[in-house]
PDB file of C-alpha atoms in Angstrom:
ATOM      1  CA  MET A   1      44.222 -38.186 -95.096  1.00  0.00           C
ATOM      2  CA  ARG A   2      40.471 -37.601 -94.920  1.00  0.00           C
ATOM      3  CA  ILE A   3      38.684 -34.311 -94.312  1.00  0.00           C
ATOM      4  CA  ASN A   4      34.897 -34.369 -94.089  1.00  0.00           C
ATOM      5  CA  GLY A   5      34.800 -37.839 -95.627  1.00  0.00           C
ATOM      6  CA  THR A   6      36.874 -36.788 -98.656  1.00  0.00           C
ATOM      7  CA  SER A   7      40.256 -38.349 -99.361  1.00  0.00           C
ATOM      8  CA  LEU A   8      42.987 -35.860-100.213  1.00  0.00           C
ATOM      9  CA  ASP A   9      45.360 -38.538-101.514  1.00  0.00           C
ATOM     10  CA  SER A  10      44.100 -38.031-105.047  1.00  0.00           C
ATOM     11  CA  LEU A  11      45.024 -34.324-104.844  1.00  0.00           C
ATOM     12  CA  ARG A  12      48.608 -34.963-103.730  1.00  0.00           C
ATOM     13  CA  PRO A  13      51.039 -34.663-106.670  1.00  0.00           C
ATOM     14  CA  THR A  14      53.165 -37.657-107.553  1.00  0.00           C
ATOM     15  CA  PRO A  15      56.886 -37.263-108.285  1.00  0.00           C
ATOM     16  CA  ALA A  16      56.223 -37.982-111.959  1.00  0.00           C
ATOM     17  CA  SER A  17      53.707 -35.133-112.155  1.00  0.00           C
ATOM     18  CA  ILE A  18      56.149 -32.521-110.792  1.00  0.00           C
ATOM     19  CA  PRO A  19      58.011 -30.773-113.622  1.00  0.00           C
ATOM     20  CA  ALA A  20      61.740 -31.468-113.779  1.00  0.00           C
ATOM     21  CA  VAL A  21      62.500 -27.814-113.036  1.00  0.00           C
ATOM     22  CA  GLN A  22      60.901 -28.079-109.588  1.00  0.00           C
ATOM     23  CA  ARG A  23      62.480 -31.369-108.577  1.00  0.00           C
ATOM     24  CA  PRO A  24      65.550 -31.058-106.351  1.00  0.00           C
ATOM     25  CA  ALA A  25      68.821 -31.867-108.081  1.00  0.00           C
ATOM     26  CA  GLN A  26      70.492 -35.144-107.231  1.00  0.00           C
ATOM     27  CA  GLU A  27      73.464 -34.722-104.937  1.00  0.00           C
ATOM     28  CA  VAL A  28      76.798 -35.598-106.416  1.00  0.00           C
ATOM     29  CA  VAL A  29      78.634 -38.042-104.202  1.00  0.00           C
ATOM     30  CA  GLN A  30      82.357 -37.494-104.205  1.00  0.00           C
ATOM     31  CA  SER A  31      84.774 -40.216-103.390  1.00  0.00           C
ATOM     32  CA  PRO A  32      87.156 -39.536-100.488  1.00  0.00           C
ATOM     33  CA  ALA A  33      90.054 -39.199-102.944  1.00  0.00           C
ATOM     34  CA  THR A  34      88.477 -36.198-104.701  1.00  0.00           C
ATOM     35  CA  LYS A  35      87.603 -34.188-101.577  1.00  0.00           C
ATOM     36  CA  PRO A  36      89.893 -31.229-100.938  1.00  0.00           C
ATOM     37  CA  VAL A  37      92.138 -31.452 -97.915  1.00  0.00           C
ATOM     38  CA  LYS A  38      91.351 -28.809 -95.310  1.00  0.00           C
ATOM     39  CA  SER A  39      93.841 -27.642 -92.753  1.00  0.00           C
ATOM     40  CA  ASP A  40      93.900 -24.906 -90.147  1.00  0.00           C
ATOM     41  CA  SER A  41      96.877 -23.103 -88.763  1.00  0.00           C
ATOM     42  CA  VAL A  42      97.482 -20.617 -85.977  1.00  0.00           C
ATOM     43  CA  GLN A  43     100.334 -18.174 -85.556  1.00  0.00           C
ATOM     44  CA  ILE A  44     100.889 -16.571 -82.156  1.00  0.00           C
ATOM     45  CA  SER A  45     102.671 -13.229 -82.160  1.00  0.00           C
ATOM     46  CA  ASP A  46     105.460 -12.301 -79.790  1.00  0.00           C
ATOM     47  CA  ALA A  47     103.060  -9.937 -78.001  1.00  0.00           C
ATOM     48  CA  GLY A  48     100.642 -12.822 -77.518  1.00  0.00           C
ATOM     49  CA  ARG A  49     103.385 -14.999 -76.081  1.00  0.00           C
ATOM     50  CA  ARG A  50     104.348 -12.221 -73.654  1.00  0.00           C
ATOM     51  CA  MET A  51     100.736 -11.817 -72.558  1.00  0.00           C
ATOM     52  CA  ASN A  52     100.497 -15.554 -71.909  1.00  0.00           C
ATOM     53  CA  THR A  53     103.649 -15.475 -69.783  1.00  0.00           C
ATOM     54  CA  GLU A  54     102.428 -12.444 -67.833  1.00  0.00           C
ATOM     55  CA  GLN A  55      99.047 -14.014 -67.147  1.00  0.00           C
ATOM     56  CA  ALA A  56     100.616 -17.296 -66.056  1.00  0.00           C
ATOM     57  CA  ASN A  57     102.783 -15.406 -63.569  1.00  0.00           C
ATOM     58  CA  ALA A  58      99.798 -13.407 -62.268  1.00  0.00           C
ATOM     59  CA  LEU A  59      98.100 -16.523 -60.838  1.00  0.00           C
ATOM     60  CA  ASP A  60     100.333 -17.794 -58.102  1.00  0.00           C
ATOM     61  CA  PRO A  61      99.317 -20.937 -56.176  1.00  0.00           C
ATOM     62  CA  GLU A  62      98.129 -18.921 -53.164  1.00  0.00           C
ATOM     63  CA  ARG A  63      95.749 -16.852 -55.315  1.00  0.00           C
ATOM     64  CA  VAL A  64      94.434 -20.017 -56.999  1.00  0.00           C
ATOM     65  CA  ALA A  65      93.784 -21.602 -53.584  1.00  0.00           C
ATOM     66  CA  GLU A  66      91.952 -18.451 -52.437  1.00  0.00           C
ATOM     67  CA  LEU A  67      89.745 -18.416 -55.544  1.00  0.00           C
ATOM     68  CA  ARG A  68      89.056 -22.143 -55.239  1.00  0.00           C
ATOM     69  CA  THR A  69      87.905 -21.674 -51.638  1.00  0.00           C
ATOM     70  CA  LYS A  70      85.593 -18.813 -52.635  1.00  0.00           C
ATOM     71  CA  VAL A  71      84.039 -20.868 -55.430  1.00  0.00           C
ATOM     72  CA  LEU A  72      83.540 -23.928 -53.218  1.00  0.00           C
ATOM     73  CA  THR A  73      81.966 -21.891 -50.386  1.00  0.00           C
ATOM     74  CA  GLY A  74      79.518 -20.209 -52.802  1.00  0.00           C
ATOM     75  CA  ALA A  75      80.897 -16.696 -52.505  1.00  0.00           C
ATOM     76  CA  TYR A  76      80.174 -16.074 -56.186  1.00  0.00           C
ATOM     77  CA  ASN A  77      76.618 -17.461 -56.099  1.00  0.00           C
ATOM     78  CA  THR A  78      74.913 -14.116 -55.556  1.00  0.00           C
ATOM     79  CA  LEU A  79      72.758 -11.977 -57.805  1.00  0.00           C
ATOM     80  CA  ASP A  80      75.231  -9.118 -57.420  1.00  0.00           C
ATOM     81  CA  VAL A  81      78.083 -11.185 -58.865  1.00  0.00           C
ATOM     82  CA  VAL A  82      75.888 -12.491 -61.707  1.00  0.00           C
ATOM     83  CA  ASP A  83      74.826  -8.918 -62.482  1.00  0.00           C
ATOM     84  CA  GLN A  84      78.446  -7.698 -62.558  1.00  0.00           C
ATOM     85  CA  VAL A  85      79.525 -10.519 -64.858  1.00  0.00           C
ATOM     86  CA  ALA A  86      76.587  -9.933 -67.214  1.00  0.00           C
ATOM     87  CA  ARG A  87      77.321  -6.209 -67.392  1.00  0.00           C
ATOM     88  CA  ARG A  88      80.995  -6.840 -68.162  1.00  0.00           C
ATOM     89  CA  ILE A  89      80.085  -9.291 -70.936  1.00  0.00           C
ATOM     90  CA  LEU A  90      77.729  -6.743 -72.480  1.00  0.00           C
ATOM     91  CA  THR A  91      80.228  -3.878 -72.096  1.00  0.00           C
ATOM     92  CA  ARG A  92      83.051  -5.822 -73.735  1.00  0.00           C
ATOM     93  CA  GLY A  93      80.809  -6.979 -76.569  1.00  0.00           C
ATOM     94  CA  ASP A  94      81.530 -10.675 -75.991  1.00  0.00           C
ATOM     95  CA  LEU A  95      77.991 -11.553 -77.034  1.00  0.00           C
TER      96      LEU A  95
END
């Protein structure tokens, strides 16, 4: 790089001129055999199972068809609906 006709390349430090303390440590590469095995598990309580059953029963096919029609006709594409949804998200602390 040149600034006002002067080359700054001579001012740039070379890797050999940087003290060993400042150089980043080399990463240790582990073989796949030495990596720990990670696993996740989920346990659903009886109350959670009941809630799932209750919610599944709450949406009957007629209600689903009604909601689908409203979505497809744009009934929810209003600023009022967006405002209500945003307020509920903020109230519940979902963000």
